[in-house]
């Protein structure tokens, strides 16, 4: 692998232009991806190392981002717990046997992660020789995983999850603990297989109030970050809600915090310790705008973060499936060539 601006920025030592990659950069907005999905199911693409490799490489070959992200999903851990995961075209993920009671938690099978998720390890090892940029591994945060297991799929309000959390916090903690332990094993597997950085997605943390976040999310993120500290692999923490939770996230001393699009990058930078890198935070909707508007927003962010050695350009959340390809070309060109 050649010298990496991305890894330099994670160490807050980047002297060059900021690196750029995009959350969900491998996916449905790319015609090549949609063509592959005509032939294979999403889960087949996750399970088969050659297919996962092809999709991981797609955005790098097309746009030249400075980092690749493993093609997989946060829901592979629930799948390994044999709760009946499937993906439906219009509804997204569905869990056939969602958790309803403490007994359901206790009845979850004991899974040996290196065995159950060996296909992820194989995929990482298959793709590494083809990559000239660092590979980012990832997982979902325990709170976000718990929400899918309880809701049985996507939900806008997470009502069942919050009701369980508030009515029976002890059993909710049991579930979070279990998921945190599995996640540590899973991330260790990814590290041993060769990823160079990790991102933890707490995509549903924004439904939590301040004290709920401390109790039901942050403590488990800490457990994971602490368990991996000795590996020296940089960890990026992303929450929807990270604008609000940034000081709490910083208390865990991750390598980087990935910011949602609601706050002013410059202001958050001033609030964070200088040893923590900052990633983000363009509103993904801006990629629907005409090219000059995209350039104007990107340039403003580059100006705000000018010469910051720990800045990584990214969106404030995942790229939308109907984003025009040309908008992505414009964004990447603007960051890499500052024009
Ligand atoms: O660049 C990449 O695409 C990398 C691979 C990747 C990642 C990092 C995928 C592929 N999913 C994820 C993470 C992920 N998955 C998150 C966290 C990030 C985020 O908040 O955006 C979440 C919440 C999921 C769960 C999930 N998987 C959803 C969201 C549903 C909801 O509740 O809103 C969906 C639609 C999926 C399926 C999925 N995962 C990935 C892709 C490309 C797809 C689309 C599958 C398809 O129909 O082809």
Coordinates of C-alpha atoms and ligand atoms in Angstrom, one line a residue:
X1 CA 0.0 0.0 0.0
X2 CA 1.3 3.4 -0.9
X3 CA 1.6 6.3 1.6
X4 CA -1.9 7.2 3.0
X5 CA -3.3 10.7 3.7
X6 CA -6.2 8.9 5.4
X7 CA -4.1 7.1 7.9
X8 CA -2.0 10.3 8.4
X9 CA -5.2 12.3 9.2
X10 CA -6.4 9.6 11.6
X11 CA -3.1 10.2 13.5
X12 CA -3.6 14.0 13.2
X13 CA -0.4 14.2 11.2
X14 CA -1.6 15.0 7.7
X15 CA 0.4 17.7 6.0
X16 CA -1.2 17.3 2.6
X17 CA -4.8 17.9 1.3
X18 CA -7.6 16.2 3.3
X19 CA -8.4 12.6 2.4
X20 CA -11.9 11.8 1.3
X21 CA -14.2 8.8 1.4
X22 CA -18.0 8.5 1.7
X23 CA -20.2 6.6 4.0
X24 CA -22.0 3.9 2.0
X25 CA -19.8 4.6 -1.0
X26 CA -20.3 1.1 -2.3
X27 CA -24.0 0.8 -3.1
X28 CA -27.1 1.4 -5.0
X29 CA -26.3 4.8 -6.5
X30 CA -23.7 3.1 -8.7
X31 CA -25.1 1.5 -11.9
X32 CA -22.4 -1.2 -11.7
X33 CA -23.8 -2.2 -8.3
X34 CA -27.4 -2.2 -9.5
X35 CA -26.3 -4.5 -12.4
X36 CA -24.7 -6.9 -10.0
X37 CA -27.8 -6.9 -7.8
X38 CA -29.8 -8.1 -10.9
X39 CA -27.8 -11.3 -10.5
X40 CA -27.2 -11.7 -6.8
X41 CA -29.1 -11.0 -3.6
X42 CA -27.5 -8.5 -1.2
X43 CA -26.7 -11.2 1.3
X44 CA -25.1 -13.3 -1.4
X45 CA -22.9 -10.3 -2.2
X46 CA -21.9 -10.1 1.5
X47 CA -21.3 -13.8 1.9
X48 CA -19.2 -14.4 -1.2
X49 CA -15.7 -13.0 -0.9
X50 CA -15.2 -12.4 -4.7
X51 CA -18.4 -10.5 -5.0
X52 CA -17.7 -8.4 -1.8
X53 CA -14.3 -7.7 -3.2
X54 CA -15.7 -6.5 -6.5
X55 CA -18.2 -4.1 -4.8
X56 CA -15.6 -2.8 -2.3
X57 CA -13.4 -1.8 -5.3
X58 CA -16.2 -0.3 -7.4
X59 CA -16.1 3.3 -5.9
X60 CA -12.3 3.3 -5.6
X61 CA -11.9 2.4 -9.3
X62 CA -14.7 4.9 -10.4
X63 CA -14.0 7.9 -8.2
X64 CA -10.6 7.3 -6.5
X65 CA -11.5 7.8 -2.9
X66 CA -8.6 7.8 -0.4
X67 CA -10.0 4.8 1.6
X68 CA -12.1 1.8 0.9
X69 CA -14.8 0.4 3.2
X70 CA -15.4 -3.3 3.4
X71 CA -18.6 -4.3 1.6
X72 CA -20.8 -5.9 4.3
X73 CA -23.5 -4.9 6.7
X74 CA -23.9 -4.1 10.4
X75 CA -26.6 -6.8 10.5
X76 CA -24.2 -9.7 10.0
X77 CA -24.0 -10.1 13.8
X78 CA -27.8 -10.5 14.1
X79 CA -27.7 -12.9 11.2
X80 CA -25.1 -15.0 13.0
X81 CA -27.5 -15.0 16.0
X82 CA -29.9 -16.9 13.7
X83 CA -32.9 -14.5 14.1
X84 CA -33.9 -14.9 10.5
X85 CA -32.4 -11.9 8.7
X86 CA -33.5 -11.1 5.2
X87 CA -33.6 -8.0 3.0
X88 CA -36.7 -6.9 1.1
X89 CA -36.5 -4.5 -1.8
X90 CA -38.8 -1.9 -0.5
X91 CA -38.7 -2.5 3.3
X92 CA -35.0 -3.0 3.9
X93 CA -33.9 -5.4 6.6
X94 CA -36.4 -7.8 8.2
X95 CA -35.8 -9.9 11.2
X96 CA -38.2 -12.8 11.3
X97 CA -37.9 -13.6 15.0
X98 CA -37.4 -10.3 16.8
X99 CA -36.6 -10.3 20.5
X100 CA -39.6 -9.6 22.8
X101 CA -38.6 -10.9 26.3
X102 CA -35.6 -11.6 28.5
X103 CA -36.1 -15.3 27.7
X104 CA -35.5 -14.5 24.0
X105 CA -32.2 -12.9 24.9
X106 CA -31.2 -15.8 27.0
X107 CA -32.2 -18.2 24.2
X108 CA -29.9 -16.6 21.6
X109 CA -27.4 -19.2 20.5
X110 CA -23.8 -19.1 21.6
X111 CA -21.9 -18.2 18.5
X112 CA -18.2 -18.4 17.8
X113 CA -17.6 -15.3 15.7
X114 CA -14.4 -16.3 13.9
X115 CA -16.3 -19.3 12.6
X116 CA -19.8 -17.8 12.0
X117 CA -18.3 -14.7 10.2
X118 CA -15.3 -16.4 8.6
X119 CA -16.7 -15.2 5.2
X120 CA -15.9 -11.6 6.3
X121 CA -12.4 -12.6 7.1
X122 CA -12.0 -14.3 3.7
X123 CA -13.5 -11.3 1.9
X124 CA -11.0 -8.9 3.6
X125 CA -8.1 -11.2 2.7
X126 CA -9.4 -11.5 -0.9
X127 CA -9.7 -7.7 -1.4
X128 CA -6.5 -6.5 0.3
X129 CA -4.1 -7.4 -2.6
X130 CA -6.3 -5.3 -5.0
X131 CA -6.3 -2.2 -2.8
X132 CA -3.8 0.7 -2.9
X133 CA -5.7 2.6 -0.3
X134 CA -6.4 1.5 3.3
X135 CA -9.4 -0.7 4.0
X136 CA -11.8 0.4 6.7
X137 CA -13.6 -2.4 8.7
X138 CA -16.8 -1.6 10.5
X139 CA -19.7 -2.7 12.8
X140 CA -22.9 -1.4 14.3
X141 CA -22.9 -0.1 17.8
X142 CA -24.6 -2.3 20.4
X143 CA -27.5 0.2 20.8
X144 CA -28.2 0.3 17.1
X145 CA -27.9 -3.5 16.7
X146 CA -30.3 -4.0 19.7
X147 CA -32.8 -1.7 18.0
X148 CA -33.0 -3.9 14.9
X149 CA -33.2 -7.1 16.9
X150 CA -36.1 -5.6 18.9
X151 CA -38.0 -3.7 16.2
X152 CA -37.6 -6.6 13.7
X153 CA -36.3 -4.2 11.1
X154 CA -36.2 -0.5 10.4
X155 CA -38.3 1.8 12.5
X156 CA -38.4 5.6 12.6
X157 CA -39.3 6.0 16.3
X158 CA -37.7 2.9 17.9
X159 CA -40.8 2.8 20.2
X160 CA -40.4 -0.9 21.2
X161 CA -36.7 -0.5 21.8
X162 CA -37.2 2.6 24.0
X163 CA -40.1 1.0 25.9
X164 CA -38.0 -2.0 26.7
X165 CA -35.1 0.1 27.6
X166 CA -37.1 2.3 30.0
X167 CA -39.4 -0.5 31.5
X168 CA -36.8 -3.2 31.9
X169 CA -33.3 -1.6 31.8
X170 CA -31.6 -4.6 33.4
X171 CA -32.5 -7.0 30.6
X172 CA -31.8 -4.3 28.0
X173 CA -28.3 -4.0 29.5
X174 CA -27.9 -7.8 29.2
X175 CA -28.6 -7.6 25.5
X176 CA -26.2 -4.6 25.0
X177 CA -23.5 -6.5 26.9
X178 CA -23.9 -9.6 24.8
X179 CA -23.8 -7.5 21.6
X180 CA -20.7 -5.6 22.8
X181 CA -18.8 -8.9 23.5
X182 CA -19.7 -10.3 20.1
X183 CA -18.7 -7.0 18.5
X184 CA -15.3 -7.0 20.1
X185 CA -14.7 -10.5 18.7
X186 CA -15.9 -9.4 15.3
X187 CA -13.7 -6.4 15.2
X188 CA -10.7 -8.4 16.3
X189 CA -11.4 -10.8 13.4
X190 CA -11.4 -7.9 11.0
X191 CA -8.2 -6.5 12.4
X192 CA -6.5 -9.9 12.2
X193 CA -7.7 -10.2 8.6
X194 CA -6.0 -6.9 7.7
X195 CA -8.2 -3.8 8.0
X196 CA -6.3 -0.6 8.8
X197 CA -9.0 1.3 10.6
X198 CA -12.5 0.7 12.0
X199 CA -15.7 2.7 12.1
X200 CA -18.5 2.0 14.6
X201 CA -21.9 3.1 13.4
X202 CA -24.4 4.1 16.0
X203 CA -26.9 5.1 13.4
X204 CA -29.9 5.3 15.8
X205 CA -28.3 7.1 18.8
X206 CA -30.1 10.3 18.0
X207 CA -33.3 9.0 19.5
X208 CA -31.6 9.0 22.9
X209 CA -31.6 11.8 25.4
X210 CA -28.3 12.9 27.0
X211 CA -28.5 10.6 30.1
X212 CA -29.9 7.7 28.0
X213 CA -27.0 8.0 25.6
X214 CA -24.5 7.9 28.5
X215 CA -26.2 4.8 29.9
X216 CA -27.3 2.8 26.9
X217 CA -24.8 3.7 24.2
X218 CA -21.6 5.3 25.4
X219 CA -20.7 2.7 28.1
X220 CA -20.8 0.0 25.4
X221 CA -18.8 2.0 22.9
X222 CA -16.3 2.5 25.7
X223 CA -16.2 -1.3 26.3
X224 CA -15.4 -1.8 22.6
X225 CA -12.8 1.0 22.3
X226 CA -11.0 -0.1 25.5
X227 CA -11.0 -3.8 24.4
X228 CA -9.2 -2.8 21.1
X229 CA -6.9 -0.2 22.5
X230 CA -3.9 -2.5 22.6
X231 CA -4.2 -3.2 18.8
X232 CA -3.4 0.4 18.0
X233 CA -5.9 0.3 15.1
X234 CA -7.6 3.7 14.8
X235 CA -11.3 3.7 15.6
X236 CA -13.8 6.3 14.2
X237 CA -17.0 6.8 16.1
X238 CA -20.0 7.8 14.1
X239 CA -23.5 8.5 15.5
X240 CA -26.4 10.2 14.0
X241 CA -26.5 12.7 16.8
X242 CA -22.7 13.1 17.0
X243 CA -23.1 16.9 16.8
X244 CA -24.7 16.8 20.2
X245 CA -22.7 13.8 21.6
X246 CA -19.2 14.8 20.4
X247 CA -17.9 15.8 23.9
X248 CA -19.1 12.4 25.3
X249 CA -17.6 10.5 22.3
X250 CA -14.3 12.5 22.8
X251 CA -14.1 11.2 26.4
X252 CA -13.5 7.7 25.0
X253 CA -10.4 9.0 23.2
X254 CA -11.2 7.4 19.8
X255 CA -8.8 8.2 16.9
X256 CA -11.7 10.2 15.2
X257 CA -15.2 11.3 15.5
X258 CA -17.4 11.3 12.4
X259 CA -19.8 14.2 12.6
X260 CA -23.4 14.3 11.4
X261 CA -24.3 17.3 9.2
X262 CA -26.1 19.4 11.7
X263 CA -23.2 21.3 13.2
X264 CA -20.4 23.6 12.2
X265 CA -17.2 21.6 11.7
X266 CA -15.1 24.5 12.7
X267 CA -16.9 25.0 16.0
X268 CA -16.7 21.3 16.9
X269 CA -13.0 21.2 15.9
X270 CA -12.4 23.9 18.5
X271 CA -14.2 22.0 21.1
X272 CA -12.3 18.7 20.6
X273 CA -8.9 17.7 21.9
X274 CA -6.4 18.3 19.1
X275 CA -5.3 14.6 19.1
X276 CA -8.8 13.5 18.0
X277 CA -9.4 13.6 14.2
X278 CA -12.6 14.9 12.8
X279 CA -14.5 13.4 9.9
X280 CA -17.5 14.8 8.0
X281 CA -19.9 16.4 7.5
X282 CA -21.5 17.4 4.2
X283 CA -25.3 17.0 4.2
X284 CA -25.8 14.1 1.7
X285 CA -28.8 16.0 0.2
X286 CA -26.3 18.6 -1.1
X287 CA -25.4 16.0 -3.8
X288 CA -28.8 16.6 -5.4
X289 CA -27.8 20.2 -6.0
X290 CA -26.2 21.6 -9.3
X291 CA -22.4 21.1 -9.5
X292 CA -21.6 24.8 -8.7
X293 CA -23.6 24.5 -5.5
X294 CA -21.8 21.3 -4.5
X295 CA -18.4 22.9 -5.2
X296 CA -19.4 26.0 -3.1
X297 CA -20.3 23.9 -0.1
X298 CA -17.3 21.6 -0.3
X299 CA -14.9 24.6 -0.8
X300 CA -16.4 26.3 2.3
X301 CA -15.7 23.2 4.4
X302 CA -12.2 22.9 3.0
X303 CA -11.6 26.5 3.9
X304 CA -12.9 26.1 7.4
X305 CA -10.6 23.1 8.0
X306 CA -7.7 24.5 6.0
X307 CA -4.4 22.8 7.1
X308 CA -6.0 20.9 9.9
X309 CA -3.8 17.8 10.2
X310 CA -6.7 15.7 11.5
X311 CA -9.4 16.4 9.0
X312 CA -11.1 13.7 6.9
X313 CA -13.7 14.8 4.3
X314 CA -16.9 12.7 4.4
X315 CA -20.7 13.1 4.4
X316 CA -22.7 13.6 7.6
X317 CA -24.4 10.3 6.9
X318 CA -24.6 7.6 4.2
X319 CA -24.9 8.6 0.5
X320 CA -28.5 8.3 -0.8
X321 CA -29.2 5.5 -3.3
X322 CA -30.5 8.1 -5.9
X323 CA -27.5 10.3 -5.8
X324 CA -26.2 11.3 -9.3
X325 CA -22.8 9.8 -10.1
X326 CA -21.7 13.1 -11.5
X327 CA -22.2 14.8 -8.1
X328 CA -19.8 12.2 -6.5
X329 CA -17.2 12.9 -9.2
X330 CA -17.6 16.6 -8.5
X331 CA -17.2 16.2 -4.7
X332 CA -14.1 14.0 -4.9
X333 CA -12.5 16.2 -7.5
X334 CA -13.2 19.3 -5.4
X335 CA -11.5 17.8 -2.3
X336 CA -8.6 16.2 -4.1
X337 CA -7.8 19.1 -6.4
X338 CA -9.3 22.0 -4.3
X339 CA -11.0 23.5 -7.3
Ligands
LIG1 O1 -20.0 1.6 1.3 C1 -20.7 0.6 1.6 O2 -21.8 0.5 1.1 C2 -20.2 -0.2 2.7 C3 -21.0 -1.3 3.2 C4 -22.2 -0.9 4.1 C5 -22.2 -0.3 5.4 C6 -21.0 0.4 6.0 C7 -23.5 -1.3 3.9 C8 -24.0 -2.0 2.7 N1 -24.2 -1.1 5.0 C9 -23.4 -0.5 5.9 C10 -23.8 0.0 7.3 C11 -25.2 0.0 7.7 N2 -26.2 -1.0 7.4 C12 -25.7 0.9 8.7 C13 -24.9 2.0 9.3 C14 -24.7 3.1 8.4 C15 -25.8 4.0 8.2 O3 -26.4 4.5 9.2 O4 -26.1 4.3 7.0 C16 -27.1 0.5 8.9 C17 -28.1 1.2 9.8 C18 -27.4 -0.6 8.1 C19 -28.6 -1.4 8.0 C20 -29.1 -1.5 6.7 N3 -28.6 -2.3 5.7 C21 -30.0 -0.6 6.0 C22 -30.7 0.6 6.7 C23 -32.1 0.4 6.9 C24 -32.7 1.4 7.9 O5 -33.0 1.0 9.0 O6 -32.7 2.6 7.5 C25 -30.2 -1.1 4.7 C26 -31.1 -0.5 3.6 C27 -29.2 -2.1 4.5 C28 -28.9 -2.8 3.2 C29 -27.6 -2.4 2.6 N4 -26.4 -2.4 3.3 C30 -25.4 -2.0 2.4 C31 -26.1 -1.8 1.1 C32 -25.3 -1.4 -0.1 C33 -27.4 -2.1 1.3 C34 -28.5 -2.0 0.2 C35 -28.8 -3.4 -0.2 C36 -29.4 -3.5 -1.6 O7 -30.6 -3.4 -1.7 O8 -28.7 -3.6 -2.6

